[in-house]
Short mmCIF file of C-alpha atoms in Angstrom, two decimals:
data_model
loop_
_atom_site.label_atom_id
_atom_site.label_comp_id
_atom_site.label_asym_id
_atom_site.label_seq_id
_atom_site.Cartn_x
_atom_site.Cartn_y
_atom_site.Cartn_z
CA ASP A 1 74.92 51.85 -29.67
CA ASP A 2 71.89 49.78 -30.62
CA VAL A 3 70.26 50.54 -27.28
CA LEU A 4 70.87 54.30 -27.72
CA LYS A 5 69.50 54.28 -31.27
CA GLU A 6 66.41 52.47 -30.05
CA LYS A 7 65.88 54.70 -26.98
CA LEU A 8 66.44 57.93 -28.92
CA ASP A 9 64.65 56.67 -32.02
CA ILE A 10 67.45 57.85 -34.33
CA GLY A 11 69.56 56.30 -37.06
CA ALA A 12 73.22 55.28 -36.93
CA SER A 13 74.43 58.38 -38.82
CA ARG A 14 72.60 60.74 -36.42
CA LEU A 15 74.07 58.89 -33.41
CA ASN A 16 77.57 59.20 -34.90
CA THR A 17 77.03 62.95 -35.41
CA ILE A 18 76.00 63.33 -31.77
CA LYS A 19 79.04 61.37 -30.58
CA GLN A 20 81.39 63.51 -32.69
CA GLY A 21 79.81 66.65 -31.25
CA LEU A 22 80.42 65.38 -27.73
CA LYS A 23 84.07 64.63 -28.53
CA SER A 24 84.76 68.07 -30.02
CA ASN A 25 84.43 69.88 -26.66
CA THR A 26 82.18 72.52 -28.20
CA VAL A 27 81.04 75.03 -25.61
CA MET A 28 78.12 77.37 -26.11
CA LEU A 29 78.50 80.94 -24.89
CA GLU A 30 74.98 80.70 -23.48
CA ASP A 31 76.31 78.19 -20.94
CA PHE A 32 78.30 80.96 -19.25
CA THR A 33 76.79 83.73 -17.17
CA PHE A 34 78.28 86.87 -15.70
CA ASP A 35 78.87 87.33 -11.98
CA ASP A 36 75.28 88.44 -11.44
CA GLY A 37 74.13 84.97 -12.50
CA GLU A 38 71.47 86.37 -14.82
CA SER A 39 73.28 88.07 -17.69
CA HIS A 40 74.44 86.01 -20.65
CA TRP A 41 76.91 86.71 -23.45
CA SER A 42 74.05 87.15 -25.90
CA ASP A 43 72.88 90.15 -23.86
CA LEU A 44 75.94 92.05 -25.15
CA PHE A 45 74.93 91.78 -28.80
CA ALA A 46 72.35 93.98 -30.46
CA ASP A 47 69.25 92.30 -31.79
CA GLU A 48 69.40 92.87 -35.54
CA ASN A 49 65.64 92.32 -35.79
CA ALA A 50 64.80 95.00 -33.22
CA ASP A 51 63.19 98.21 -34.42
CA ASN A 52 65.38 101.29 -34.55
CA PRO A 53 63.82 103.68 -31.98
CA GLN A 54 64.63 106.77 -34.07
CA GLU A 55 63.06 105.27 -37.19
CA ALA A 56 59.98 104.24 -35.21
CA ALA A 57 59.62 107.76 -33.79
CA ASP A 58 60.11 109.35 -37.21
CA SER A 59 57.56 107.00 -38.72
CA GLN A 60 55.02 107.90 -36.04
CA ASP A 61 55.69 111.62 -36.56
CA VAL A 62 55.11 111.33 -40.31
CA ARG A 63 52.00 109.22 -39.73
CA ALA A 64 50.61 111.80 -37.25
CA TYR A 65 51.36 114.60 -39.72
CA LEU A 66 49.54 112.74 -42.51
CA VAL A 67 46.52 112.10 -40.30
CA ARG A 68 46.36 115.82 -39.41
CA GLN A 69 46.62 116.80 -43.08
CA MET A 70 43.90 114.31 -44.02
CA GLU A 71 41.37 115.99 -41.71
CA SER A 72 40.52 118.53 -44.42
CA LEU A 73 39.69 115.86 -47.02
CA PRO A 74 36.11 114.79 -47.76
CA PRO A 75 35.05 112.03 -45.33
CA ARG A 76 34.85 109.22 -47.89
CA THR A 77 38.21 110.17 -49.41
CA LYS A 78 39.78 110.31 -45.95
CA ASP A 79 38.28 106.92 -45.05
CA MET A 80 39.50 105.32 -48.28
CA LEU A 81 43.04 106.68 -47.92
CA THR A 82 43.16 105.64 -44.27
CA MET A 83 42.00 102.16 -45.19
CA MET A 84 44.44 101.83 -48.08
CA PHE A 85 47.59 103.37 -46.61
CA LEU A 86 47.33 103.64 -42.83
CA SER A 87 45.66 100.39 -41.80
CA GLU A 88 47.64 97.33 -40.77
CA THR A 89 45.94 95.23 -43.43
CA ARG A 90 46.39 96.35 -47.01
CA PRO A 91 43.01 95.91 -48.68
CA THR A 92 42.64 95.48 -52.41
CA LEU A 93 40.51 97.82 -54.49
CA HIS A 94 37.97 95.00 -54.63
CA ASP A 95 37.82 94.87 -50.82
CA MET A 96 37.35 98.62 -50.68
CA SER A 97 34.64 98.55 -53.33
CA MET A 98 32.69 96.08 -51.18
CA VAL A 99 33.03 98.29 -48.09
CA PHE A 100 32.12 101.57 -49.80
CA GLY A 101 29.57 100.19 -52.27
CA VAL A 102 31.27 101.59 -55.38
CA SER A 103 33.27 100.07 -58.22
CA LYS A 104 36.98 99.23 -57.94
CA GLU A 105 37.67 101.92 -60.54
CA ARG A 106 35.82 104.52 -58.48
CA CYS A 107 37.85 103.54 -55.39
CA ARG A 108 41.03 104.00 -57.41
CA GLN A 109 39.86 107.40 -58.68
CA VAL A 110 38.89 108.63 -55.21
CA CYS A 111 42.23 107.49 -53.77
CA MET A 112 44.23 109.08 -56.59
CA ARG A 113 42.32 112.34 -56.25
CA GLY A 114 42.77 112.24 -52.48
CA LEU A 115 46.52 111.73 -52.87
CA GLN A 116 46.66 114.64 -55.29
CA LEU A 117 44.74 116.86 -52.85
CA LEU A 118 47.01 115.80 -50.00
CA ARG A 119 50.13 116.41 -52.05
CA ASN A 120 48.98 119.91 -53.01
CA GLN A 121 47.93 120.72 -49.46
CA MET A 122 51.20 119.49 -48.02
CA ARG A 123 53.22 121.35 -50.64
CA SER A 124 51.56 124.61 -49.76
CA SER A 125 52.17 124.06 -46.05
CA TRP A 126 55.79 123.10 -46.75
CA ASP A 127 56.65 126.00 -49.07
CA HIS A 128 59.35 127.20 -46.70
CA ILE A 129 61.06 123.80 -47.04
CA GLU A 130 61.44 124.34 -50.79
CA HIS A 131 63.34 127.54 -50.05
CA VAL A 132 65.66 125.64 -47.70
CA GLU A 133 66.16 122.96 -50.37
CA VAL A 134 66.95 125.55 -53.06
CA PHE A 135 69.41 127.27 -50.72
CA ALA A 136 71.05 123.96 -49.80
CA THR A 137 71.32 122.96 -53.46
CA SER A 138 73.02 126.23 -54.37
CA ALA A 139 75.22 126.03 -51.27
CA SER A 140 76.29 122.47 -52.08
CA ALA A 141 78.54 123.77 -54.83
CA THR A 142 80.69 125.42 -52.18
CA ALA A 143 79.96 123.28 -49.11
CA SER A 144 78.61 119.85 -48.34
CA CYS A 145 75.01 120.03 -47.17
CA GLU A 146 73.64 116.50 -46.85
CA ASP A 147 70.80 117.16 -44.41
CA THR A 148 68.40 118.91 -46.79
CA LEU A 149 64.71 118.21 -46.60
CA PHE A 150 62.83 117.20 -49.68
CA PHE A 151 59.27 116.56 -50.70
CA PRO A 152 59.18 114.52 -53.91
CA ALA A 153 56.25 115.29 -56.15
CA ASP A 154 55.63 111.62 -56.89
CA GLN A 155 55.57 110.38 -53.30
CA LEU A 156 53.82 111.15 -50.06
CA SER A 157 56.89 111.24 -47.88
CA VAL A 158 59.13 113.58 -46.04
CA GLY A 159 62.71 112.53 -45.53
CA VAL A 160 66.36 113.40 -45.48
CA ALA A 161 68.17 113.55 -48.82
#
């Protein structure tokens, strides 16, 4: 035991733990492969950290829709909103003020006004959705209608209620 502890550079308690593990006949599923010699048991289980393809596609659709709607905004407003909401890095108002050469408060005002313009523009282009939502709400008293579209006034999102 002393030779093992010295060679492995571990303490007595760690060596005892290793010995107990060897005695328990524990077998890892990864040690077994299927007949093809390449597939492992872990290949049968879904990766919980993987992106849901439908959610990724929906997210890209919404993002593309927002980018199209933003084309009608003034250039600086569009640039600020893109920087704040569509870039991978989330800049602070201070960061934006340095880029655009205006105060943090002015950046906030431009972004808020841009969001308001976008919201109004999107509402007008989605008027027919409101009619569907009103119909679905009135129909829900007699039938279940869970797949209604909504456009909340306080958010820039489109989703399923």
